[in-house]
mmCIF file of C-alpha atoms and ligand atoms in Angstrom:
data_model
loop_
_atom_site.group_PDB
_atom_site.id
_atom_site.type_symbol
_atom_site.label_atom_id
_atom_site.label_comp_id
_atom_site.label_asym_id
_atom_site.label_seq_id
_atom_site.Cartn_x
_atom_site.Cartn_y
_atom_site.Cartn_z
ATOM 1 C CA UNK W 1 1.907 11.607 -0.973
ATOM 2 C CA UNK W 2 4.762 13.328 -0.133
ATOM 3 C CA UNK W 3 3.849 15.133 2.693
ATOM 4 C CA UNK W 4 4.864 11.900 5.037
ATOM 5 C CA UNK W 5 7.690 13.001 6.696
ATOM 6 C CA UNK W 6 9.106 9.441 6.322
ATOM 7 C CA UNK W 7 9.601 10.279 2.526
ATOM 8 C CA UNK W 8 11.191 13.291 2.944
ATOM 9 C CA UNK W 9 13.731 11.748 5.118
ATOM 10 C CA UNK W 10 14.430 8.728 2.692
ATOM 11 C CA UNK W 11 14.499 11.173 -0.431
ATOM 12 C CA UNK W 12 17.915 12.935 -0.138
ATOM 13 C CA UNK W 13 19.522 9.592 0.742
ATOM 14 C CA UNK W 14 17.947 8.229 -2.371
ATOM 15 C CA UNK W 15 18.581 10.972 -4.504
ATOM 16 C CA UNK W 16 22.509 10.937 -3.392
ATOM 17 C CA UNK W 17 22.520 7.385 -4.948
ATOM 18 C CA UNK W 18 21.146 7.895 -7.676
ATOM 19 C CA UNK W 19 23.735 10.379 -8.432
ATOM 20 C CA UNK W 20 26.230 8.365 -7.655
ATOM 21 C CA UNK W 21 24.877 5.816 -10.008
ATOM 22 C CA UNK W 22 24.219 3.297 -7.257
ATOM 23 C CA UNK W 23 20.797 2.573 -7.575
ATOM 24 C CA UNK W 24 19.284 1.483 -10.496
ATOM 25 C CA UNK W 25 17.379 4.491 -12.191
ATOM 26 C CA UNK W 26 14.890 4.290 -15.232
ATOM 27 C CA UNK W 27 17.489 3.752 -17.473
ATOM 28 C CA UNK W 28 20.068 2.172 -15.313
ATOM 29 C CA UNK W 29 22.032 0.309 -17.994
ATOM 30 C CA UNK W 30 22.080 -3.308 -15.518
ATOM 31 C CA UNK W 31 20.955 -5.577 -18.858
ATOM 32 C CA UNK W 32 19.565 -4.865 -22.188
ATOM 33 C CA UNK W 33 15.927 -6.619 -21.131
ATOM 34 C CA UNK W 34 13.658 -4.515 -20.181
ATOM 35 C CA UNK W 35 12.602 -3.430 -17.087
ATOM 36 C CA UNK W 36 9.410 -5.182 -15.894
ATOM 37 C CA UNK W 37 7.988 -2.245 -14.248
ATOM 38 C CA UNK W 38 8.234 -0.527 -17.819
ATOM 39 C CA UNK W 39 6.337 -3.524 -19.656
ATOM 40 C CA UNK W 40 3.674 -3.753 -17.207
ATOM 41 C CA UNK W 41 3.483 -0.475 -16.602
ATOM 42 C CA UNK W 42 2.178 0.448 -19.922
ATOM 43 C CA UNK W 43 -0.497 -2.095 -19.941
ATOM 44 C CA UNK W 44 -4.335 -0.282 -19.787
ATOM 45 C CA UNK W 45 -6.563 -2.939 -19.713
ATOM 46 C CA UNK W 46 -6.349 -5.819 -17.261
ATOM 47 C CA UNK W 47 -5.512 -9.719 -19.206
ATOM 48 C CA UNK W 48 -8.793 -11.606 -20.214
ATOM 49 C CA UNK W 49 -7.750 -14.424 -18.324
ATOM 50 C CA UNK W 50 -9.520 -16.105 -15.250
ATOM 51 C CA UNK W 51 -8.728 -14.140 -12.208
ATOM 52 C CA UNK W 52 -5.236 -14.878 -10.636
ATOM 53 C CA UNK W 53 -2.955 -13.347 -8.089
ATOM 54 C CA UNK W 54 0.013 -14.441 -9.015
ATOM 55 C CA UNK W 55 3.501 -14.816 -7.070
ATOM 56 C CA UNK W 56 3.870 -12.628 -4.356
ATOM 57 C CA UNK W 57 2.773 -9.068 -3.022
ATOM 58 C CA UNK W 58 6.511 -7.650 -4.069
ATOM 59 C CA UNK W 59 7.494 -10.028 -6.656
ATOM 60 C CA UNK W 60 4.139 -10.840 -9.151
ATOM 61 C CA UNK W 61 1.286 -10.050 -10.964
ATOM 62 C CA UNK W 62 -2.406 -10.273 -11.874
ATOM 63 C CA UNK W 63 -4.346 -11.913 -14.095
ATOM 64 C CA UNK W 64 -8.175 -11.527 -14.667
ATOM 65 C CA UNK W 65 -8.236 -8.072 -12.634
ATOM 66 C CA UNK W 66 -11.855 -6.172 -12.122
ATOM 67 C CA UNK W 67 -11.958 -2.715 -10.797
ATOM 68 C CA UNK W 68 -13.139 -0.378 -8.435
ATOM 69 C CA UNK W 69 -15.570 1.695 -9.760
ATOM 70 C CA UNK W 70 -14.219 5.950 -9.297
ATOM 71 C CA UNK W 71 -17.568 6.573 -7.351
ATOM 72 C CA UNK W 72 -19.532 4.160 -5.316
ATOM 73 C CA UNK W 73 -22.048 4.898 -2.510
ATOM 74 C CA UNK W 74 -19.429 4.723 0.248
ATOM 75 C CA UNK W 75 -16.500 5.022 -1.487
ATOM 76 C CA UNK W 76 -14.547 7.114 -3.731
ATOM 77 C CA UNK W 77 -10.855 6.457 -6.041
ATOM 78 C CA UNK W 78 -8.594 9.110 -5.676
ATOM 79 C CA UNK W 79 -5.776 9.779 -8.143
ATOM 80 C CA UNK W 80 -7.797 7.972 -11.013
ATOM 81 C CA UNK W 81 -5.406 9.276 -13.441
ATOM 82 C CA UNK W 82 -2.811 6.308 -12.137
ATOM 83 C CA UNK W 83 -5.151 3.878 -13.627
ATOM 84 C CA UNK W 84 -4.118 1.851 -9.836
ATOM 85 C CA UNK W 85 -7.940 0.872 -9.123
ATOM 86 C CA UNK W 86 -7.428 -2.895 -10.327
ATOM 87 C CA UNK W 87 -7.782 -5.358 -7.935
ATOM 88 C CA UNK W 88 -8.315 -9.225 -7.415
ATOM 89 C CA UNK W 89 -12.001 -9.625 -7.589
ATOM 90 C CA UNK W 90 -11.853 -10.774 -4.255
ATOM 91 C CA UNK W 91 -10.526 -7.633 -2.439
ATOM 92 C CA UNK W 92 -12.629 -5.446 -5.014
ATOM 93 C CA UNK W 93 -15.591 -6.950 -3.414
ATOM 94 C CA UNK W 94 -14.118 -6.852 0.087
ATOM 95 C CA UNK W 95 -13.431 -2.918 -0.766
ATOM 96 C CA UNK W 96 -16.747 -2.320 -1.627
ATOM 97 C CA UNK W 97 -18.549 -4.915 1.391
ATOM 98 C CA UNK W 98 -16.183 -3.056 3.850
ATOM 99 C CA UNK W 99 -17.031 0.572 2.554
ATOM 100 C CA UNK W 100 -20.415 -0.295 2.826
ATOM 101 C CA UNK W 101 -20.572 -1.733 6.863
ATOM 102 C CA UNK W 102 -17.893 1.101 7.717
ATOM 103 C CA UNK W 103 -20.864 3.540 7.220
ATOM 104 C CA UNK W 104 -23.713 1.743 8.307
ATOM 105 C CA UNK W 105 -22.054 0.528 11.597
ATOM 106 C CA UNK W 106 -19.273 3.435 12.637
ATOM 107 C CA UNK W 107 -20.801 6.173 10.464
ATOM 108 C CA UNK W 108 -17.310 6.838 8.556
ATOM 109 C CA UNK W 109 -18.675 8.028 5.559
ATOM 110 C CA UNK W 110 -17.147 6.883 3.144
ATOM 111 C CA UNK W 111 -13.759 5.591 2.100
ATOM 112 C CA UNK W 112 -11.062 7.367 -0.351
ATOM 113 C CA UNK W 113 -9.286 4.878 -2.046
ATOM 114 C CA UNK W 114 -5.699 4.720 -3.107
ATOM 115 C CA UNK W 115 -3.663 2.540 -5.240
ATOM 116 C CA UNK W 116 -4.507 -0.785 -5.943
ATOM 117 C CA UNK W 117 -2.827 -2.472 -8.751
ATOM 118 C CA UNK W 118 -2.130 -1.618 -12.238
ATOM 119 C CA UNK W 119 -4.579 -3.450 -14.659
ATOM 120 C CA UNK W 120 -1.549 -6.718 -14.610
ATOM 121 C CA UNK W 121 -0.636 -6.048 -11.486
ATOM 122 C CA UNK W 122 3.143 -6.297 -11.795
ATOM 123 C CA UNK W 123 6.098 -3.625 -10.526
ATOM 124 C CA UNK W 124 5.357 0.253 -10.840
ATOM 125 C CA UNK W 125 7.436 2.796 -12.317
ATOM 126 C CA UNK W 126 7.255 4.767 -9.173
ATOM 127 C CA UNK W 127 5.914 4.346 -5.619
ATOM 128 C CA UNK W 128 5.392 1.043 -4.181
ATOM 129 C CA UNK W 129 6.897 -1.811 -3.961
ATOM 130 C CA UNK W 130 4.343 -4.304 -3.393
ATOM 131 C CA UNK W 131 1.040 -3.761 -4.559
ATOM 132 C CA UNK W 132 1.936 -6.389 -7.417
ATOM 133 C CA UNK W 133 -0.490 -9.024 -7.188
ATOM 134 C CA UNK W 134 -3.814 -6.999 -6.833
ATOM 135 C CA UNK W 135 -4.480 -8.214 -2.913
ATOM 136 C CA UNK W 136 -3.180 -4.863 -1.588
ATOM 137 C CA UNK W 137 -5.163 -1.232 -0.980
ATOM 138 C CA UNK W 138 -4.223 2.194 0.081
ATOM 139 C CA UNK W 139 -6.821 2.905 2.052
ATOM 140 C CA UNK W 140 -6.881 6.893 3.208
ATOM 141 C CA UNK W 141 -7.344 7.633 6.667
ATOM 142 C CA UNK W 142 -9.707 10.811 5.977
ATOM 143 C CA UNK W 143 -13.239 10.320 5.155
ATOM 144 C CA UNK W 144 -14.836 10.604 2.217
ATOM 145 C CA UNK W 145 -16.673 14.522 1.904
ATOM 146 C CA UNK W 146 -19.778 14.558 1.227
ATOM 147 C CA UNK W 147 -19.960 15.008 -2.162
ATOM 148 C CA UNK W 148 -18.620 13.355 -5.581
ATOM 149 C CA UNK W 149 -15.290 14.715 -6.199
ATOM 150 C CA UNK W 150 -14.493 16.070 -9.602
ATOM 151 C CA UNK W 151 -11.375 13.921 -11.556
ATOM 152 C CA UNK W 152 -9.220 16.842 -11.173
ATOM 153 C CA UNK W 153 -9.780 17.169 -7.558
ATOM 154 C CA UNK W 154 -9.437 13.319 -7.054
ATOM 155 C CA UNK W 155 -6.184 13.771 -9.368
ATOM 156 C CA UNK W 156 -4.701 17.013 -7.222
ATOM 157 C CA UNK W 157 -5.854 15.545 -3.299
ATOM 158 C CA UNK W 158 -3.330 15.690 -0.208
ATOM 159 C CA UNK W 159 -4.229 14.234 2.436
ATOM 160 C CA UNK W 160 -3.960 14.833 6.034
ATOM 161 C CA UNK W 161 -0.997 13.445 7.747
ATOM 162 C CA UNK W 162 -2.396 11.820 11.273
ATOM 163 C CA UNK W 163 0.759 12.255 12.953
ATOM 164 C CA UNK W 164 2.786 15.880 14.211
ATOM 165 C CA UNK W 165 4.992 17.593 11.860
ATOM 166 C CA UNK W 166 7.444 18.592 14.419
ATOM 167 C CA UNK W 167 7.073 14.959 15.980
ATOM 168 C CA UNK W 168 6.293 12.056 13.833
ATOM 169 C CA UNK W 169 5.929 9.802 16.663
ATOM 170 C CA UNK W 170 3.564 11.580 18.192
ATOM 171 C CA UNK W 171 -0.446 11.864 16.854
ATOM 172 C CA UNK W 172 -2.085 14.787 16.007
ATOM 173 C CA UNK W 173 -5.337 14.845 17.747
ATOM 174 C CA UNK W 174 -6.686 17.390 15.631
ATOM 175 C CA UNK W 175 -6.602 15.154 12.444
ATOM 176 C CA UNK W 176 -7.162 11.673 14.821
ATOM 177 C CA UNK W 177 -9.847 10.196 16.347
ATOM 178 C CA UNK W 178 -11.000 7.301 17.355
ATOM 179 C CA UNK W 179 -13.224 7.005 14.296
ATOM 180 C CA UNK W 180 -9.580 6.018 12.115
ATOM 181 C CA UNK W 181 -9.229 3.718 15.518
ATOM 182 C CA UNK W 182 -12.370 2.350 14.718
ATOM 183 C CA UNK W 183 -11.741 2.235 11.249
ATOM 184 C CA UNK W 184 -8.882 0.319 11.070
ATOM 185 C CA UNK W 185 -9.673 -2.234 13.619
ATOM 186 C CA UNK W 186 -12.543 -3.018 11.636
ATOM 187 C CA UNK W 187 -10.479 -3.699 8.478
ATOM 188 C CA UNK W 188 -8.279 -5.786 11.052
ATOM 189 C CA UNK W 189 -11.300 -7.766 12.587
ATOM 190 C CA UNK W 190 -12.377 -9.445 8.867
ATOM 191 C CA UNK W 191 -10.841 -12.872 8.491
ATOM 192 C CA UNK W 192 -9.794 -12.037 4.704
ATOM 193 C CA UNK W 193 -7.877 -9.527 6.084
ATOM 194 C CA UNK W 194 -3.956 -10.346 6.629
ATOM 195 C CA UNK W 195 -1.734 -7.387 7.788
ATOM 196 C CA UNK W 196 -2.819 -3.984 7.997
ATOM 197 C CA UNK W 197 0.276 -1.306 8.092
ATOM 198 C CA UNK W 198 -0.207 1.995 9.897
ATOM 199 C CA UNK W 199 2.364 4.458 11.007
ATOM 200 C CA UNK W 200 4.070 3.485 14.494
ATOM 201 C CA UNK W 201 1.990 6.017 16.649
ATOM 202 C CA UNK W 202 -1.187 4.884 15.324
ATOM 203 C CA UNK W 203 -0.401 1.322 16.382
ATOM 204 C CA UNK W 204 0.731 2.377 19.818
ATOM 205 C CA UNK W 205 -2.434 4.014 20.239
ATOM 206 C CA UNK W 206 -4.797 1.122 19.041
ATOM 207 C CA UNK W 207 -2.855 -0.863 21.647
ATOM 208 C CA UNK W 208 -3.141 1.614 24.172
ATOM 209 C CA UNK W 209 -7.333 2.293 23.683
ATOM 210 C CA UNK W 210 -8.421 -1.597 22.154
ATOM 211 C CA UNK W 211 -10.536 -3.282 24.683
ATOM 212 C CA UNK W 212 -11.163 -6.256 21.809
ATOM 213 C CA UNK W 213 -9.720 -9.346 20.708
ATOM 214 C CA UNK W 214 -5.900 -8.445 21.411
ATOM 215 C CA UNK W 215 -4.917 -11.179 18.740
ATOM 216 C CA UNK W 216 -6.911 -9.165 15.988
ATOM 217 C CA UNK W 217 -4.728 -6.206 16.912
ATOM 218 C CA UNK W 218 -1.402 -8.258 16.224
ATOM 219 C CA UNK W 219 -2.633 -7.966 12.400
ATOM 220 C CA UNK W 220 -1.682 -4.154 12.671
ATOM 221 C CA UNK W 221 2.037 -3.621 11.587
ATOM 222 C CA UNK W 222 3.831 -0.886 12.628
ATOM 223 C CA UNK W 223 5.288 0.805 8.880
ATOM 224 C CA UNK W 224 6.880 4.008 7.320
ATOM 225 C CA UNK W 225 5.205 6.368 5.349
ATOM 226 C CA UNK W 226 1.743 4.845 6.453
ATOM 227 C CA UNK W 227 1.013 8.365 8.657
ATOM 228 C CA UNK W 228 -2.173 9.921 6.746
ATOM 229 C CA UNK W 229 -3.280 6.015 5.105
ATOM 230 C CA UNK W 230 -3.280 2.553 6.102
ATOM 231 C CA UNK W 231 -2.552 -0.389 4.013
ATOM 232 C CA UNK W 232 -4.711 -3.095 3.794
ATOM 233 C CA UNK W 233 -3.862 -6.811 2.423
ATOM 234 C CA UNK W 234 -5.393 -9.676 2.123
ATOM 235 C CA UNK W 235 -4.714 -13.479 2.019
ATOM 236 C CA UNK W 236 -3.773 -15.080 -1.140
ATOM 237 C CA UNK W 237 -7.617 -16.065 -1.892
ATOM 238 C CA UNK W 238 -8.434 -19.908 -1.999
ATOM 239 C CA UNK W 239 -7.776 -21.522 -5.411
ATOM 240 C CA UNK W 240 -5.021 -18.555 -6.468
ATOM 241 C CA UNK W 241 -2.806 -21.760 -6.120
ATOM 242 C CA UNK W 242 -0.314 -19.537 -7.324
ATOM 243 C CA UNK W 243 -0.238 -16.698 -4.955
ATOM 244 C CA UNK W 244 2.998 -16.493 -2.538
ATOM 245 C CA UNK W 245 1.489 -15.823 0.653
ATOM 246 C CA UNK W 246 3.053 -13.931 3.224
ATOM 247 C CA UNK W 247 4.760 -15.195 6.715
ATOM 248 C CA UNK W 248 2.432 -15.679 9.499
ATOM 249 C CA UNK W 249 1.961 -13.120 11.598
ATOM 250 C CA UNK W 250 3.715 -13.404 14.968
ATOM 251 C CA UNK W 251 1.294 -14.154 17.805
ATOM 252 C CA UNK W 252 0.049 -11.711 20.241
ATOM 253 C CA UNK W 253 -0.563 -8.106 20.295
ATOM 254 C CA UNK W 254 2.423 -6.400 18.945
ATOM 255 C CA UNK W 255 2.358 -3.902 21.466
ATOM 256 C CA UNK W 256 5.887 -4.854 23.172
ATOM 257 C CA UNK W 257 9.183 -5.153 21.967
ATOM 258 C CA UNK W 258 8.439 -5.443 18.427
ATOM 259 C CA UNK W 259 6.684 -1.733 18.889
ATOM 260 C CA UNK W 260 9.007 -0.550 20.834
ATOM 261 C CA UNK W 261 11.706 -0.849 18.600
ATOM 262 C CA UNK W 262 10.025 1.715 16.069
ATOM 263 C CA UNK W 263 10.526 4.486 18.740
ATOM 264 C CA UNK W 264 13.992 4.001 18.836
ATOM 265 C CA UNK W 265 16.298 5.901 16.951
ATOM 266 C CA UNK W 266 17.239 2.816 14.768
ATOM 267 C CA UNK W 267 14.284 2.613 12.181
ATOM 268 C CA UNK W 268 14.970 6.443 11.373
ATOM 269 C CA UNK W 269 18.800 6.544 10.569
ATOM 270 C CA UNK W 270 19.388 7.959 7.123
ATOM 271 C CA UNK W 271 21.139 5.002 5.391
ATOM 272 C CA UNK W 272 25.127 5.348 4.554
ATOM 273 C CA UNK W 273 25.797 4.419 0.727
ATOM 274 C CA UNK W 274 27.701 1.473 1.386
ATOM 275 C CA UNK W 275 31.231 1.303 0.404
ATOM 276 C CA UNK W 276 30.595 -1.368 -2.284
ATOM 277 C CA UNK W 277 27.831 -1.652 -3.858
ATOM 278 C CA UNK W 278 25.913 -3.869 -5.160
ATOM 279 C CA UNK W 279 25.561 -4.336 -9.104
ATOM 280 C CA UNK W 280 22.684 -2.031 -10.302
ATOM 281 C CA UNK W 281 19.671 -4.380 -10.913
ATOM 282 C CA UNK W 282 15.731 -4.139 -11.652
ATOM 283 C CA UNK W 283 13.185 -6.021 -12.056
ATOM 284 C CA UNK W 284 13.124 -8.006 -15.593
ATOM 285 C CA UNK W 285 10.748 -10.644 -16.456
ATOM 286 C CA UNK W 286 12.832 -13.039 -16.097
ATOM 287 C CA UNK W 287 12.451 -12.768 -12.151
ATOM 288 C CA UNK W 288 8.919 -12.390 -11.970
ATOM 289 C CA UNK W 289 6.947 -16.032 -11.554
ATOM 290 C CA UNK W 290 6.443 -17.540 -15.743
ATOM 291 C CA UNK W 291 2.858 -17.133 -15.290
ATOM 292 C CA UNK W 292 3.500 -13.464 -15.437
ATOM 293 C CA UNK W 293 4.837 -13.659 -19.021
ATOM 294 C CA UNK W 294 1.222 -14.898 -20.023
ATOM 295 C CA UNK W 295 -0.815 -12.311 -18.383
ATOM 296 C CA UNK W 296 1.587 -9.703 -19.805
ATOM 297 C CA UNK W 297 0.955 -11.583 -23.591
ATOM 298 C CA UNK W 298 -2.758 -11.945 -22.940
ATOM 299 C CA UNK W 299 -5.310 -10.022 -24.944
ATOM 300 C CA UNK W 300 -6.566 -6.689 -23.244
ATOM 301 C CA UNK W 301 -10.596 -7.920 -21.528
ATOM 302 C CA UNK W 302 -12.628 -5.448 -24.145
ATOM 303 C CA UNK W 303 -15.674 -3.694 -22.991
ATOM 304 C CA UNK W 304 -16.686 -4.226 -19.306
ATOM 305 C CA UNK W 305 -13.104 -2.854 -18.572
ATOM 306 C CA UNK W 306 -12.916 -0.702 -20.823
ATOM 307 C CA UNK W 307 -16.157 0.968 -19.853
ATOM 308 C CA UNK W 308 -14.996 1.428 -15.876
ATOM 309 C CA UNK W 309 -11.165 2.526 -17.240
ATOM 310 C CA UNK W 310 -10.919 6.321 -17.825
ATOM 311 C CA UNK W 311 -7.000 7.276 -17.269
ATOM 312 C CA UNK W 312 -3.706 7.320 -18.159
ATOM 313 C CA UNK W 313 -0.981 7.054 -16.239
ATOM 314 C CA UNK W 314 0.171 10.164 -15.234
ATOM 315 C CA UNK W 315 3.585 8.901 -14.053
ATOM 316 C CA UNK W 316 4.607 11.234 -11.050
ATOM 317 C CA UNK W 317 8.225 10.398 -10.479
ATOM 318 C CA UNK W 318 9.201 9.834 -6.793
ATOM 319 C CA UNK W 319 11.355 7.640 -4.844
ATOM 320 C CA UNK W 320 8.659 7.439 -2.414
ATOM 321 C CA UNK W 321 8.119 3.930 -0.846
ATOM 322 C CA UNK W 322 9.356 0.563 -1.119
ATOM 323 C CA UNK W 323 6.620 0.153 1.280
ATOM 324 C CA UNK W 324 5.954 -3.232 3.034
ATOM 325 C CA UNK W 325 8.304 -5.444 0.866
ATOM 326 C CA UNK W 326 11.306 -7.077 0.673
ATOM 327 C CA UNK W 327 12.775 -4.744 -2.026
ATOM 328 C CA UNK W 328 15.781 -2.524 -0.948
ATOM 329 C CA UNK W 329 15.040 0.263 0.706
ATOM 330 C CA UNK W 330 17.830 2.832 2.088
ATOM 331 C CA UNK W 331 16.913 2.830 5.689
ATOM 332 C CA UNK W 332 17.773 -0.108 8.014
ATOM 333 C CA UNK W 333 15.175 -2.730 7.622
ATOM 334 C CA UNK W 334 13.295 -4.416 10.758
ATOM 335 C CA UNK W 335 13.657 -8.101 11.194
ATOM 336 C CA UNK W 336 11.285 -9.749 8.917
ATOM 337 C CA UNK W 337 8.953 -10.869 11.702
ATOM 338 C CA UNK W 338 7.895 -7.076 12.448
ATOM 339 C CA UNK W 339 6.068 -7.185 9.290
HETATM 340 ZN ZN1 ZN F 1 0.341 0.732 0.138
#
């Protein structure tokens, strides 16, 4: 989605290292292994293994996936053709649960529904960063029309940025309301539910109008690139004994300092190639947790998959997001508490 403006301002720095041959590329020469992004990557069918999340949300992957059907009655996948709609059976159902009570409840229609995970879960060949373990969605902040969207609509669909162009740090009432207020907080108010990340603004706003539990709110992070979708991800799920999960949230709010920060000029600094840098490295198997090596191995699950998969991945190159992780990212990173 590269109409967030936080892209665009992360792109040229990214593309100025890549030709300086500073950051590690598709074919960046750092090993002869392959990259692990590459191998699970091209993967189409989810392991038939007993469901797993595996390591954590930036370094893992996913074993026993299920996945979000394209077309529910409150919910529809967009950009099918990334073969992303894999999930944890856990979140699937919490996708589909939450979809449901969104519309009954707040009358949101419907939800359009991002990435997930790729079939193993695992690193992508381009866009996120975490998304690995099949506990994370892209969840978009417009509602569902209403009607079922053709493939090639659902393939070609921008979204509506909730923020200004001319001011990302301001909303733009005419794409906001308090329905995405009331949206979000919902997603924030289930107990499954672990950090949600929204676009600065957005969170200052849900501070500013929230008359609920303030301690629910504190789940709302503050992010880039999170202006026209939020992210929602749960907690490792009880018995995925091998699922990393992430630090505790900070208590409180999040309203103060930690949100203040974001409207600083700090977070929004183009980063400066550093005079050294570090040795180009990706992802390999070797880092990922051994389990992974297993559900990459695994035989494909055969027809109930198989029947609910319809893509290929149409690999869209960008340097878009290392969004919500610990990867490296070339803008100055907040403290790890702020996430
Ligand atoms: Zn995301």
């Amino acid at each position: 989605m590269l109409k967030s403006f936080a892209v665009r301002a992360l792109a040229p720095a990214a593309y100025a290292l890549l030709a300086l041959g500073l950051m590690a590329g598709p074919s960046a020469a750092a090993g002869r292994e392959t990259a692990a992004k590459t191998l699970f990557g091209a993967k189409k069918l989810p392991a038939a293994l007993q469901s797993d999340s595996i390591g954590s949300y930036a370094k893992g992957c996913l074993a026993g996936a299920v996945a979000l059907p394209l077309t529910g009655p409150t919910w529809q996948v967009v950009h099918p053709a990334r073969n992303r709609n894999w999930g944890n059976p856990r979140l699937i159902a919490f996708l589909e649960k939450f979809s449901r009570e969104a519309a009954a409840k707040d009358g949101w229609r419907g939800l359009l529904v991002g990435d997930i995970s790729q079939p193993r879960g695992g690193p992508m060949v381009d866009g996120h960063a975490s998304h690995q373990i099949g506990l994370d969605a892209d969840i978009w902040l417009t509602p569902m029309p209403n009607r079922v969207l053709s493939t090639r609509e659902r393939n070609n669909i921008e979204f509506d940025s909730m923020v200004q162009a001319k001011n990302h740090l301001e909303l733009d009432r005419s794409h906001w309301s308090n329905a995405q207020a009331r949206l979000i907080m919902r997603a924030a108010s289930e107990p499954e539910v672990q950090r949600i990340f929204v676009h600065p603004p957005i969170k200052r706003e849900l501070c500013r109008i929230w008359k609920g539990d303030r301690s629910i709110l504190g789940k709302v992070r503050p992010y880039w690139h999170h202006d026209a979708h939020m992210h929602v991800r749960l907690r490792c799920p009880p018995g995925d004994d091998k699922c990393k999960p992430q630090a505790k949230i900070p208590p409180g709010d999040g309203c103060g300092k930690q949100l203040a920060w974001w409207f600083t000029d700090e977070p929004w600094r183009p980063a400066k190639p550093s005079a050294k840098p570090a040795t180009p490295h990706y992802t390999t198997l070797a880092d990922l947790p051994v389990a992974c090596r297993a559900v990459l191995q695994a035989p494909a699950v055969s027809s109930r998959g198989a029947a609910i998969y319809r893509g290929s991945a149409d690999a869209t190159p960008s340097l878009a997001s290392a969004e919500e992780s610990v990867a490296s990212v070339p803008v100055p990173r907040p403290r790890p508490d702020m996430r």
